[in-house]
PDB file of C-alpha atoms in Angstrom:
ATOM      1  CA  MET A   1     122.074  95.644  62.100  1.00 49.00           C
ATOM      2  CA  ASN A   2     125.109  97.485  60.953  1.00 48.00           C
ATOM      3  CA  GLY A   3     126.986  95.095  58.648  1.00 48.00           C
ATOM      4  CA  PHE A   4     130.166  95.011  56.687  1.00 45.00           C
ATOM      5  CA  PRO A   5     131.081  97.924  54.393  1.00 48.00           C
ATOM      6  CA  PRO A   6     129.659  98.057  50.874  1.00 51.00           C
ATOM      7  CA  VAL A   7     131.518  96.472  48.009  1.00 48.00           C
ATOM      8  CA  HIS A   8     131.595  99.789  46.178  1.00 48.00           C
ATOM      9  CA  ALA A   9     129.780 103.091  45.958  1.00 48.00           C
ATOM     10  CA  ASN A  10     128.695 104.983  42.904  1.00 50.00           C
ATOM     11  CA  ASP A  11     129.181 108.220  44.813  1.00 48.00           C
ATOM     12  CA  GLY A  12     132.702 108.965  43.696  1.00 46.00           C
ATOM     13  CA  TYR A  13     133.867 108.599  47.292  1.00 41.00           C
ATOM     14  CA  THR A  14     136.340 106.149  48.726  1.00 36.00           C
ATOM     15  CA  THR A  15     135.238 103.504  51.216  1.00 41.00           C
ATOM     16  CA  TRP A  16     137.012 103.085  54.556  1.00 38.00           C
ATOM     17  CA  PRO A  17     140.611 101.888  54.480  1.00 39.00           C
ATOM     18  CA  LYS A  18     141.030  98.145  54.945  1.00 38.00           C
ATOM     19  CA  CYS A  19     142.846  98.538  58.252  1.00 32.00           C
ATOM     20  CA  ARG A  20     139.938 100.446  59.750  1.00 32.00           C
ATOM     21  CA  THR A  21     137.477  97.897  58.372  1.00 29.00           C
ATOM     22  CA  MET A  22     139.419  95.115  60.074  1.00 27.00           C
ATOM     23  CA  ALA A  23     139.428  97.003  63.356  1.00 27.00           C
ATOM     24  CA  ILE A  24     135.662  97.360  63.204  1.00 25.00           C
ATOM     25  CA  MET A  25     135.146  93.689  62.464  1.00 30.00           C
ATOM     26  CA  VAL A  26     137.403  92.623  65.304  1.00 29.00           C
ATOM     27  CA  ASP A  27     136.519  94.970  68.146  1.00 36.00           C
ATOM     28  CA  GLY A  28     133.016  96.106  67.167  1.00 44.00           C
ATOM     29  CA  GLY A  29     133.873  99.788  66.746  1.00 48.00           C
ATOM     30  CA  SER A  30     135.351 102.672  68.636  1.00 51.00           C
ATOM     31  CA  PRO A  31     134.960 102.740  72.419  1.00 51.00           C
ATOM     32  CA  PRO A  32     132.457 105.164  73.963  1.00 52.00           C
ATOM     33  CA  ARG A  33     133.865 108.666  74.298  1.00 61.00           C
ATOM     34  CA  ASN A  34     131.422 110.579  76.475  1.00 66.00           C
ATOM     35  CA  GLY A  35     131.818 108.797  79.821  1.00 77.00           C
ATOM     36  CA  VAL A  36     128.215 107.507  79.967  1.00 83.00           C
ATOM     37  CA  ALA A  37     127.861 105.413  76.804  1.00 83.00           C
ATOM     38  CA  THR A  38     127.417 101.646  77.027  1.00 89.00           C
ATOM     39  CA  LEU A  39     127.263 101.033  73.255  1.00 88.00           C
ATOM     40  CA  ASP A  40     130.265 101.112  70.956  1.00 88.00           C
ATOM     41  CA  THR A  41     129.985 103.184  67.783  1.00 89.00           C
ATOM     42  CA  ASN A  42     128.733 100.353  65.574  1.00 88.00           C
ATOM     43  CA  ARG A  43     125.982  99.347  67.981  1.00 90.00           C
ATOM     44  CA  ALA A  44     125.004 102.969  68.487  1.00 91.00           C
ATOM     45  CA  LYS A  45     124.794 103.360  64.719  1.00 92.00           C
ATOM     46  CA  SER A  46     122.581 100.285  64.475  1.00 92.00           C
ATOM     47  CA  ARG A  47     120.193 101.709  67.067  1.00 93.00           C
ATOM     48  CA  PHE A  48     120.200 105.083  65.334  1.00 92.00           C
ATOM     49  CA  GLY A  49     119.197 103.483  62.030  1.00 94.00           C
ATOM     50  CA  VAL A  50     116.255 101.631  63.553  1.00 95.00           C
ATOM     51  CA  ALA A  51     115.185 104.727  65.496  1.00 95.00           C
ATOM     52  CA  TYR A  52     115.250 106.803  62.294  1.00 95.00           C
ATOM     53  CA  VAL A  53     112.944 104.361  60.484  1.00 97.00           C
ATOM     54  CA  ARG A  54     110.689 104.162  63.536  1.00 96.00           C
ATOM     55  CA  ALA A  55     110.447 107.983  63.551  1.00 96.00           C
ATOM     56  CA  VAL A  56     109.239 108.050  59.928  1.00 96.00           C
ATOM     57  CA  CYS A  57     106.643 105.392  60.762  1.00 97.00           C
ATOM     58  CA  SER A  58     105.556 107.417  63.795  1.00 96.00           C
ATOM     59  CA  GLN A  59     105.105 110.497  61.632  1.00 95.00           C
ATOM     60  CA  ALA A  60     102.824 108.446  59.366  1.00 96.00           C
ATOM     61  CA  GLY A  61     100.908 106.930  62.290  1.00 96.00           C
ATOM     62  CA  VAL A  62     102.038 103.442  61.279  1.00 96.00           C
ATOM     63  CA  GLY A  63     103.141 100.807  63.766  1.00 96.00           C
ATOM     64  CA  PHE A  64     106.731  99.559  63.793  1.00 96.00           C
ATOM     65  CA  GLN A  65     107.499  96.218  65.425  1.00 94.00           C
ATOM     66  CA  GLU A  66     111.190  95.447  65.834  1.00 93.00           C
ATOM     67  CA  THR A  67     112.354  91.836  65.618  1.00 88.00           C
ATOM     68  CA  SER A  68     113.839  90.450  68.814  1.00 80.00           C
ATOM     69  CA  PRO A  69     117.611  90.036  68.364  1.00 73.00           C
ATOM     70  CA  ASP A  70     117.396  86.347  69.274  1.00 64.00           C
ATOM     71  CA  GLU A  71     114.666  85.813  66.656  1.00 70.00           C
ATOM     72  CA  ASP A  72     116.314  87.644  63.759  1.00 68.00           C
ATOM     73  CA  VAL A  73     116.565  84.521  61.605  1.00 70.00           C
ATOM     74  CA  LEU A  74     114.731  85.782  58.512  1.00 83.00           C
ATOM     75  CA  ALA A  75     117.107  88.676  57.711  1.00 88.00           C
ATOM     76  CA  VAL A  76     114.339  91.067  58.753  1.00 92.00           C
ATOM     77  CA  ASP A  77     114.862  93.702  61.441  1.00 93.00           C
ATOM     78  CA  ALA A  78     111.274  94.910  61.765  1.00 95.00           C
ATOM     79  CA  ASN A  79     107.726  94.824  60.490  1.00 96.00           C
ATOM     80  CA  VAL A  80     105.955  97.980  59.389  1.00 97.00           C
ATOM     81  CA  GLU A  81     102.402  97.335  60.520  1.00 96.00           C
ATOM     82  CA  PHE A  82      99.724  98.196  57.951  1.00 96.00           C
ATOM     83  CA  GLU A  83      96.039  97.384  58.420  1.00 93.00           C
ATOM     84  CA  ILE A  84      95.954  94.426  56.027  1.00 92.00           C
ATOM     85  CA  ALA A  85      99.392  92.945  56.852  1.00 95.00           C
ATOM     86  CA  PRO A  86     102.937  94.084  57.599  1.00 96.00           C
ATOM     87  CA  ALA A  87     105.786  94.906  55.260  1.00 97.00           C
ATOM     88  CA  LYS A  88     109.158  93.438  56.267  1.00 97.00           C
ATOM     89  CA  VAL A  89     112.198  95.679  56.595  1.00 97.00           C
ATOM     90  CA  GLN A  90     115.940  95.147  56.850  1.00 95.00           C
ATOM     91  CA  VAL A  91     117.761  98.254  58.163  1.00 96.00           C
ATOM     92  CA  LYS A  92     121.430  99.148  57.768  1.00 96.00           C
ATOM     93  CA  CYS A  93     123.022 102.362  59.004  1.00 96.00           C
ATOM     94  CA  THR A  94     126.329 103.607  57.640  1.00 95.00           C
ATOM     95  CA  GLY A  95     128.511 106.663  57.286  1.00 93.00           C
ATOM     96  CA  GLN A  96     130.353 105.330  54.249  1.00 92.00           C
ATOM     97  CA  PHE A  97     128.288 107.264  51.715  1.00 92.00           C
ATOM     98  CA  ARG A  98     127.558 110.963  51.344  1.00 92.00           C
ATOM     99  CA  LEU A  99     124.020 112.296  51.250  1.00 90.00           C
ATOM    100  CA  LYS A 100     124.860 114.471  48.250  1.00 88.00           C
ATOM    101  CA  GLY A 101     126.618 113.132  45.200  1.00 78.00           C
ATOM    102  CA  GLY A 102     126.050 109.858  43.390  1.00 88.00           C
ATOM    103  CA  ALA A 103     122.770 108.348  42.276  1.00 94.00           C
ATOM    104  CA  THR A 104     123.023 105.011  44.092  1.00 95.00           C
ATOM    105  CA  ALA A 105     124.635 103.202  46.994  1.00 95.00           C
ATOM    106  CA  THR A 106     125.524  99.508  46.722  1.00 95.00           C
ATOM    107  CA  TRP A 107     125.482  97.049  49.624  1.00 94.00           C
ATOM    108  CA  PRO A 108     126.682  93.427  49.546  1.00 92.00           C
ATOM    109  CA  ILE A 109     124.109  90.702  50.027  1.00 89.00           C
ATOM    110  CA  GLU A 110     124.475  87.359  51.735  1.00 88.00           C
ATOM    111  CA  GLU A 111     122.894  84.558  49.717  1.00 89.00           C
ATOM    112  CA  ALA A 112     121.012  83.380  52.821  1.00 89.00           C
ATOM    113  CA  TRP A 113     119.321  86.790  53.002  1.00 91.00           C
ATOM    114  CA  ARG A 114     118.238  86.571  49.373  1.00 91.00           C
ATOM    115  CA  GLN A 115     116.733  83.114  49.808  1.00 91.00           C
ATOM    116  CA  ARG A 116     114.799  84.130  52.936  1.00 92.00           C
ATOM    117  CA  TRP A 117     113.508  87.297  51.306  1.00 94.00           C
ATOM    118  CA  LYS A 118     112.490  85.408  48.142  1.00 92.00           C
ATOM    119  CA  ARG A 119     110.377  82.960  50.165  1.00 92.00           C
ATOM    120  CA  SER A 120     108.444  85.761  51.854  1.00 93.00           C
ATOM    121  CA  GLY A 121     104.819  86.093  50.847  1.00 92.00           C
ATOM    122  CA  LEU A 122     104.953  89.769  51.813  1.00 94.00           C
ATOM    123  CA  PRO A 123     107.137  92.570  50.426  1.00 96.00           C
ATOM    124  CA  VAL A 124     110.599  92.957  51.942  1.00 96.00           C
ATOM    125  CA  TYR A 125     112.412  96.303  51.832  1.00 97.00           C
ATOM    126  CA  PHE A 126     116.032  97.178  52.457  1.00 97.00           C
ATOM    127  CA  VAL A 127     116.464 100.581  54.107  1.00 98.00           C
ATOM    128  CA  LEU A 128     119.865 102.265  54.134  1.00 97.00           C
ATOM    129  CA  VAL A 129     120.191 105.050  56.704  1.00 97.00           C
ATOM    130  CA  ILE A 130     123.152 107.286  55.873  1.00 95.00           C
ATOM    131  CA  VAL A 131     124.694 109.448  58.584  1.00 94.00           C
ATOM    132  CA  ASP A 132     126.717 112.318  57.150  1.00 90.00           C
ATOM    133  CA  PRO A 133     129.234 113.170  58.476  1.00 88.00           C
ATOM    134  CA  ASP A 134     130.260 109.826  59.935  1.00 88.00           C
ATOM    135  CA  ASP A 135     130.852 111.315  63.371  1.00 89.00           C
ATOM    136  CA  GLN A 136     128.622 110.191  66.221  1.00 87.00           C
ATOM    137  CA  ALA A 137     128.701 113.611  67.880  1.00 87.00           C
ATOM    138  CA  GLU A 138     127.291 115.142  64.669  1.00 89.00           C
ATOM    139  CA  TRP A 139     124.350 112.788  64.098  1.00 86.00           C
ATOM    140  CA  LEU A 140     121.986 115.164  65.897  1.00 87.00           C
ATOM    141  CA  HIS A 141     122.077 118.946  66.169  1.00 86.00           C
ATOM    142  CA  HIS A 142     120.082 120.319  69.098  1.00 91.00           C
ATOM    143  CA  GLN A 143     119.032 123.818  68.098  1.00 92.00           C
ATOM    144  CA  ASP A 144     116.578 126.184  69.741  1.00 91.00           C
ATOM    145  CA  GLU A 145     113.937 125.579  67.066  1.00 91.00           C
ATOM    146  CA  ALA A 146     114.332 121.822  66.670  1.00 91.00           C
ATOM    147  CA  THR A 147     116.591 118.799  66.858  1.00 86.00           C
ATOM    148  CA  LEU A 148     117.977 118.086  63.399  1.00 85.00           C
ATOM    149  CA  HIS A 149     119.140 114.706  62.119  1.00 87.00           C
ATOM    150  CA  ARG A 150     122.307 114.727  60.006  1.00 87.00           C
ATOM    151  CA  ALA A 151     120.989 111.667  58.215  1.00 94.00           C
ATOM    152  CA  ALA A 152     118.621 110.428  55.539  1.00 95.00           C
ATOM    153  CA  ALA A 153     117.254 107.026  54.579  1.00 97.00           C
ATOM    154  CA  PHE A 154     116.796 105.416  51.183  1.00 97.00           C
ATOM    155  CA  TRP A 155     115.075 102.159  50.240  1.00 98.00           C
ATOM    156  CA  VAL A 156     114.667  99.404  47.671  1.00 97.00           C
ATOM    157  CA  ARG A 157     112.468  96.316  47.506  1.00 96.00           C
ATOM    158  CA  VAL A 158     114.552  93.135  47.807  1.00 96.00           C
ATOM    159  CA  ASP A 159     112.254  90.082  47.858  1.00 94.00           C
ATOM    160  CA  THR A 160     112.441  90.095  44.047  1.00 90.00           C
ATOM    161  CA  LEU A 161     116.194  90.704  43.855  1.00 89.00           C
ATOM    162  CA  PRO A 162     117.806  88.645  41.047  1.00 86.00           C
ATOM    163  CA  VAL A 163     120.380  85.992  41.892  1.00 84.00           C
ATOM    164  CA  GLY A 164     123.931  87.319  41.871  1.00 80.00           C
ATOM    165  CA  GLN A 165     122.952  90.961  42.233  1.00 85.00           C
ATOM    166  CA  ASN A 166     124.002  93.066  45.206  1.00 92.00           C
ATOM    167  CA  ILE A 167     121.611  95.563  46.723  1.00 95.00           C
ATOM    168  CA  VAL A 168     121.616  98.790  44.713  1.00 95.00           C
ATOM    169  CA  VAL A 169     119.748 101.514  46.590  1.00 96.00           C
ATOM    170  CA  PRO A 170     118.589 104.441  44.419  1.00 96.00           C
ATOM    171  CA  LYS A 171     119.132 107.806  46.087  1.00 94.00           C
ATOM    172  CA  ALA A 172     115.907 108.923  44.388  1.00 96.00           C
ATOM    173  CA  GLN A 173     113.974 106.584  46.699  1.00 97.00           C
ATOM    174  CA  ARG A 174     114.081 108.605  49.898  1.00 97.00           C
ATOM    175  CA  LEU A 175     112.254 107.102  52.873  1.00 97.00           C
ATOM    176  CA  THR A 176     109.371 109.438  53.766  1.00 97.00           C
ATOM    177  CA  VAL A 177     105.728 109.175  54.812  1.00 96.00           C
ATOM    178  CA  ASP A 178     104.831 108.937  51.103  1.00 97.00           C
ATOM    179  CA  THR A 179     107.019 105.827  50.870  1.00 97.00           C
ATOM    180  CA  LEU A 180     104.751 104.065  53.332  1.00 97.00           C
ATOM    181  CA  LEU A 181     101.785 104.643  51.007  1.00 96.00           C
ATOM    182  CA  LEU A 182     103.698 102.791  48.274  1.00 96.00           C
ATOM    183  CA  TRP A 183     104.618  99.979  50.644  1.00 97.00           C
ATOM    184  CA  ALA A 184     101.020  99.604  51.815  1.00 96.00           C
ATOM    185  CA  ALA A 185      99.891  99.274  48.187  1.00 95.00           C
ATOM    186  CA  ASP A 186     102.554  96.598  47.597  1.00 95.00           C
ATOM    187  CA  VAL A 187     101.379  94.686  50.666  1.00 96.00           C
ATOM    188  CA  GLU A 188      97.772  94.818  49.511  1.00 94.00           C
ATOM    189  CA  ALA A 189      98.793  93.650  46.037  1.00 93.00           C
ATOM    190  CA  SER A 190     100.516  90.596  47.533  1.00 91.00           C
ATOM    191  CA  PHE A 191      97.036  89.254  48.402  1.00 88.00           C
ATOM    192  CA  ASP A 192      95.674  89.837  44.884  1.00 74.00           C
ATOM    193  CA  GLY A 193      96.627  87.127  42.400  1.00 60.00           C
ATOM    194  CA  ALA A 194      95.398  89.262  39.503  1.00 54.00           C
ATOM    195  CA  ARG A 195      98.007  91.896  40.424  1.00 47.00           C
ATOM    196  CA  GLY A 196     100.847  89.425  40.781  1.00 48.00           C
ATOM    197  CA  GLY A 197     100.499  88.834  44.495  1.00 49.00           C
ATOM    198  CA  GLY A 198      99.838  85.739  46.514  1.00 46.00           C
ATOM    199  CA  VAL A 199     102.353  83.612  44.614  1.00 46.00           C
ATOM    200  CA  VAL A 200     105.420  82.279  46.391  1.00 45.00           C
ATOM    201  CA  ALA A 201     108.199  81.137  44.071  1.00 43.00           C
TER     202      ALA A 201
END
């Protein structure tokens, strides 16, 4: 679930150096450092991203059904289970952006993703979970009062993404419980032809 680095960021920050990018693509990330880990950094980041989205759904009392890794053929990592029907979600987790600064974050899209999302009769959302700083030991802070996430998630709908356009995630669209109300309305509208739903291009 954690893919290649973005093409560019509108944050004013520099993406990872090419040599580090190559190392990640070849060996899957840094080796575990704490003596008990079985996941490398990239896989741990992927799990963190999904867990973050699941936590928001849990707060809202909404089901979250993760796609089996062997069945991830529709470029969808999970379904967010609403009463009428699910919304489909693709999750990416990265430390290449900062939480503060910049209005958007841009992620490259594979054309196969776009075609699969376009054929969906239900809304498909891309969720970008940003960990900041990009240091696995800093993702969570265990304090006396609470455990704090050094992360936030942002989203954009992608089943209507125009051809040739990468995924531009507005930082104004923070993933919260209120987001799920918007998604549920979109799902319901997909069954209402008068509201533009129910039509597969």
